[in-house]
PDB file of C-alpha atoms in Angstrom:
ATOM      1  CA  UNK A   1      12.340 -43.040  21.945  1.00  0.00           C
ATOM      2  CA  UNK A   2      11.468 -42.022  18.606  1.00  0.00           C
ATOM      3  CA  UNK A   3       7.845 -41.540  19.630  1.00  0.00           C
ATOM      4  CA  UNK A   4       9.011 -38.992  22.002  1.00  0.00           C
ATOM      5  CA  UNK A   5      11.786 -37.612  19.724  1.00  0.00           C
ATOM      6  CA  UNK A   6       8.907 -37.008  16.623  1.00  0.00           C
ATOM      7  CA  UNK A   7       6.505 -35.354  19.335  1.00  0.00           C
ATOM      8  CA  UNK A   8       8.935 -33.596  20.979  1.00  0.00           C
ATOM      9  CA  UNK A   9       9.675 -31.991  16.762  1.00  0.00           C
ATOM     10  CA  UNK A  10       6.057 -31.501  16.314  1.00  0.00           C
ATOM     11  CA  UNK A  11       6.022 -29.769  19.157  1.00  0.00           C
ATOM     12  CA  UNK A  12       9.022 -27.267  18.595  1.00  0.00           C
ATOM     13  CA  UNK A  13       7.248 -27.044  14.809  1.00  0.00           C
ATOM     14  CA  UNK A  14       3.738 -26.107  16.442  1.00  0.00           C
ATOM     15  CA  UNK A  15       5.657 -23.860  19.001  1.00  0.00           C
ATOM     16  CA  UNK A  16       7.687 -22.020  16.149  1.00  0.00           C
ATOM     17  CA  UNK A  17       4.253 -21.786  14.206  1.00  0.00           C
ATOM     18  CA  UNK A  18       2.604 -19.942  16.985  1.00  0.00           C
ATOM     19  CA  UNK A  19       6.122 -17.742  17.378  1.00  0.00           C
ATOM     20  CA  UNK A  20       6.391 -16.692  14.017  1.00  0.00           C
ATOM     21  CA  UNK A  21       3.096 -15.842  13.447  1.00  0.00           C
ATOM     22  CA  UNK A  22       3.672 -13.521  16.167  1.00  0.00           C
ATOM     23  CA  UNK A  23       6.351 -11.902  14.812  1.00  0.00           C
ATOM     24  CA  UNK A  24       4.985 -12.166  11.147  1.00  0.00           C
ATOM     25  CA  UNK A  25       1.883  -9.857  12.791  1.00  0.00           C
ATOM     26  CA  UNK A  26       3.936  -7.571  14.205  1.00  0.00           C
ATOM     27  CA  UNK A  27       6.987  -6.943  12.096  1.00  0.00           C
ATOM     28  CA  UNK A  28       5.785  -7.717   8.529  1.00  0.00           C
ATOM     29  CA  UNK A  29       4.702  -6.794   5.784  1.00  0.00           C
ATOM     30  CA  UNK A  30       2.830  -8.442   2.989  1.00  0.00           C
ATOM     31  CA  UNK A  31       2.837  -7.700  -0.538  1.00  0.00           C
ATOM     32  CA  UNK A  32      -0.018  -5.530  -2.053  1.00  0.00           C
ATOM     33  CA  UNK A  33      -2.724  -7.410  -2.834  1.00  0.00           C
ATOM     34  CA  UNK A  34      -1.940 -10.816  -1.574  1.00  0.00           C
ATOM     35  CA  UNK A  35      -4.118 -12.729   0.405  1.00  0.00           C
ATOM     36  CA  UNK A  36      -0.958 -14.598   2.028  1.00  0.00           C
ATOM     37  CA  UNK A  37      -1.751 -12.680   5.470  1.00  0.00           C
ATOM     38  CA  UNK A  38      -4.832 -14.650   5.540  1.00  0.00           C
ATOM     39  CA  UNK A  39      -3.647 -18.006   4.958  1.00  0.00           C
ATOM     40  CA  UNK A  40      -3.064 -20.866   7.878  1.00  0.00           C
ATOM     41  CA  UNK A  41      -0.917 -23.075   6.095  1.00  0.00           C
ATOM     42  CA  UNK A  42       1.880 -20.003   5.381  1.00  0.00           C
ATOM     43  CA  UNK A  43       2.067 -19.564   9.219  1.00  0.00           C
ATOM     44  CA  UNK A  44       2.556 -23.820   9.841  1.00  0.00           C
ATOM     45  CA  UNK A  45       5.085 -23.540   6.377  1.00  0.00           C
ATOM     46  CA  UNK A  46       6.737 -20.434   8.223  1.00  0.00           C
ATOM     47  CA  UNK A  47       7.651 -22.360  10.993  1.00  0.00           C
ATOM     48  CA  UNK A  48       8.256 -26.048   9.422  1.00  0.00           C
ATOM     49  CA  UNK A  49      11.293 -23.299   8.049  1.00  0.00           C
ATOM     50  CA  UNK A  50      12.225 -21.727  10.620  1.00  0.00           C
ATOM     51  CA  UNK A  51      12.418 -25.154  12.166  1.00  0.00           C
ATOM     52  CA  UNK A  52      14.581 -26.466   9.236  1.00  0.00           C
ATOM     53  CA  UNK A  53      16.696 -23.050   8.763  1.00  0.00           C
ATOM     54  CA  UNK A  54      17.811 -23.143  12.905  1.00  0.00           C
ATOM     55  CA  UNK A  55      18.611 -27.250  12.501  1.00  0.00           C
ATOM     56  CA  UNK A  56      20.905 -26.772   8.768  1.00  0.00           C
ATOM     57  CA  UNK A  57      21.962 -23.720   8.229  1.00  0.00           C
ATOM     58  CA  UNK A  58      22.388 -21.846  12.198  1.00  0.00           C
ATOM     59  CA  UNK A  59      25.164 -24.479  12.938  1.00  0.00           C
ATOM     60  CA  UNK A  60      27.246 -23.856   9.978  1.00  0.00           C
ATOM     61  CA  UNK A  61      27.077 -19.624  10.437  1.00  0.00           C
ATOM     62  CA  UNK A  62      27.711 -19.938  14.126  1.00  0.00           C
ATOM     63  CA  UNK A  63      31.143 -22.073  13.463  1.00  0.00           C
ATOM     64  CA  UNK A  64      31.596 -19.377  10.915  1.00  0.00           C
ATOM     65  CA  UNK A  65      30.835 -17.050  13.042  1.00  0.00           C
ATOM     66  CA  UNK A  66      32.617 -17.913  15.912  1.00  0.00           C
ATOM     67  CA  UNK A  67      35.698 -15.386  16.197  1.00  0.00           C
ATOM     68  CA  UNK A  68      33.498 -12.632  16.340  1.00  0.00           C
ATOM     69  CA  UNK A  69      30.936 -14.408  19.274  1.00  0.00           C
ATOM     70  CA  UNK A  70      33.949 -14.705  20.704  1.00  0.00           C
ATOM     71  CA  UNK A  71      35.079 -11.144  20.648  1.00  0.00           C
ATOM     72  CA  UNK A  72      31.432  -9.956  21.044  1.00  0.00           C
ATOM     73  CA  UNK A  73      31.063 -11.986  24.369  1.00  0.00           C
ATOM     74  CA  UNK A  74      28.541 -13.709  22.874  1.00  0.00           C
ATOM     75  CA  UNK A  75      26.557 -10.776  21.709  1.00  0.00           C
ATOM     76  CA  UNK A  76      27.136 -11.460  17.659  1.00  0.00           C
ATOM     77  CA  UNK A  77      24.557 -14.472  18.165  1.00  0.00           C
ATOM     78  CA  UNK A  78      21.617 -12.135  17.852  1.00  0.00           C
ATOM     79  CA  UNK A  79      22.773 -11.133  14.318  1.00  0.00           C
ATOM     80  CA  UNK A  80      23.052 -14.932  13.724  1.00  0.00           C
ATOM     81  CA  UNK A  81      19.379 -15.410  14.911  1.00  0.00           C
ATOM     82  CA  UNK A  82      18.479 -12.259  13.057  1.00  0.00           C
ATOM     83  CA  UNK A  83      19.916 -13.541   9.705  1.00  0.00           C
ATOM     84  CA  UNK A  84      18.057 -17.187  10.409  1.00  0.00           C
ATOM     85  CA  UNK A  85      14.785 -15.160  10.656  1.00  0.00           C
ATOM     86  CA  UNK A  86      15.271 -12.353   7.559  1.00  0.00           C
ATOM     87  CA  UNK A  87      15.924 -15.802   5.672  1.00  0.00           C
ATOM     88  CA  UNK A  88      13.050 -17.709   6.886  1.00  0.00           C
ATOM     89  CA  UNK A  89      10.864 -14.894   5.888  1.00  0.00           C
ATOM     90  CA  UNK A  90      12.814 -14.288   2.696  1.00  0.00           C
ATOM     91  CA  UNK A  91      12.195 -17.754   1.290  1.00  0.00           C
ATOM     92  CA  UNK A  92       8.465 -17.245   2.140  1.00  0.00           C
ATOM     93  CA  UNK A  93       6.846 -15.549  -0.644  1.00  0.00           C
ATOM     94  CA  UNK A  94       5.049 -12.275  -0.492  1.00  0.00           C
ATOM     95  CA  UNK A  95       5.877 -11.297   2.707  1.00  0.00           C
ATOM     96  CA  UNK A  96       8.942  -8.892   3.835  1.00  0.00           C
ATOM     97  CA  UNK A  97      10.736  -7.779   6.905  1.00  0.00           C
ATOM     98  CA  UNK A  98      13.131  -4.733   8.009  1.00  0.00           C
ATOM     99  CA  UNK A  99      16.368  -5.437   9.389  1.00  0.00           C
ATOM    100  CA  UNK A 100      15.029  -4.145  12.930  1.00  0.00           C
ATOM    101  CA  UNK A 101      11.468  -6.034  12.246  1.00  0.00           C
ATOM    102  CA  UNK A 102      14.006  -9.268  12.183  1.00  0.00           C
ATOM    103  CA  UNK A 103      15.894  -8.086  15.591  1.00  0.00           C
ATOM    104  CA  UNK A 104      12.537  -7.694  17.259  1.00  0.00           C
ATOM    105  CA  UNK A 105      11.347 -11.346  15.678  1.00  0.00           C
ATOM    106  CA  UNK A 106      14.192 -13.192  16.907  1.00  0.00           C
ATOM    107  CA  UNK A 107      13.796 -11.468  20.798  1.00  0.00           C
ATOM    108  CA  UNK A 108      10.942 -12.584  20.877  1.00  0.00           C
ATOM    109  CA  UNK A 109      11.281 -15.800  19.888  1.00  0.00           C
ATOM    110  CA  UNK A 110      14.172 -16.268  22.113  1.00  0.00           C
ATOM    111  CA  UNK A 111      12.322 -15.427  24.451  1.00  0.00           C
ATOM    112  CA  UNK A 112       9.145 -17.831  23.445  1.00  0.00           C
ATOM    113  CA  UNK A 113      11.857 -20.877  23.252  1.00  0.00           C
ATOM    114  CA  UNK A 114      13.652 -20.102  26.274  1.00  0.00           C
ATOM    115  CA  UNK A 115      10.154 -20.489  28.148  1.00  0.00           C
ATOM    116  CA  UNK A 116       9.443 -23.502  26.016  1.00  0.00           C
ATOM    117  CA  UNK A 117      12.339 -24.858  27.189  1.00  0.00           C
ATOM    118  CA  UNK A 118      12.435 -23.950  31.360  1.00  0.00           C
ATOM    119  CA  UNK A 119       8.937 -26.080  30.658  1.00  0.00           C
ATOM    120  CA  UNK A 120      10.047 -29.066  28.258  1.00  0.00           C
ATOM    121  CA  UNK A 121      12.327 -31.402  29.380  1.00  0.00           C
ATOM    122  CA  UNK A 122      15.000 -32.566  27.190  1.00  0.00           C
ATOM    123  CA  UNK A 123      14.839 -36.010  24.995  1.00  0.00           C
ATOM    124  CA  UNK A 124      17.448 -38.062  25.644  1.00  0.00           C
TER     125      UNK A 124
END
């Protein structure tokens, strides 16, 4: 069971890394003169940071945002997801993203995660 959970985590980390690679290359800008854009490890770290942010910080933010989520019939979750992408990019050095870039990134990541969840059974 633990092997299956570890494999699932590694697979989700790999998928998050690929999703962050897509989103950073589409929407983010890099500090002038920085070699971070061509660093494979930056994308791996971005995937790990995004996974940790989604599993630790996002549930706390979602609980505090429940009234707004109820009022907007769930649409406020887009802003919560946007904040998680923005926080992830903010943690990565020399990478910057605009609000609308974070919105586009969260939508792309949501579609990728939806497709992966269809293909991957739950681990119990």
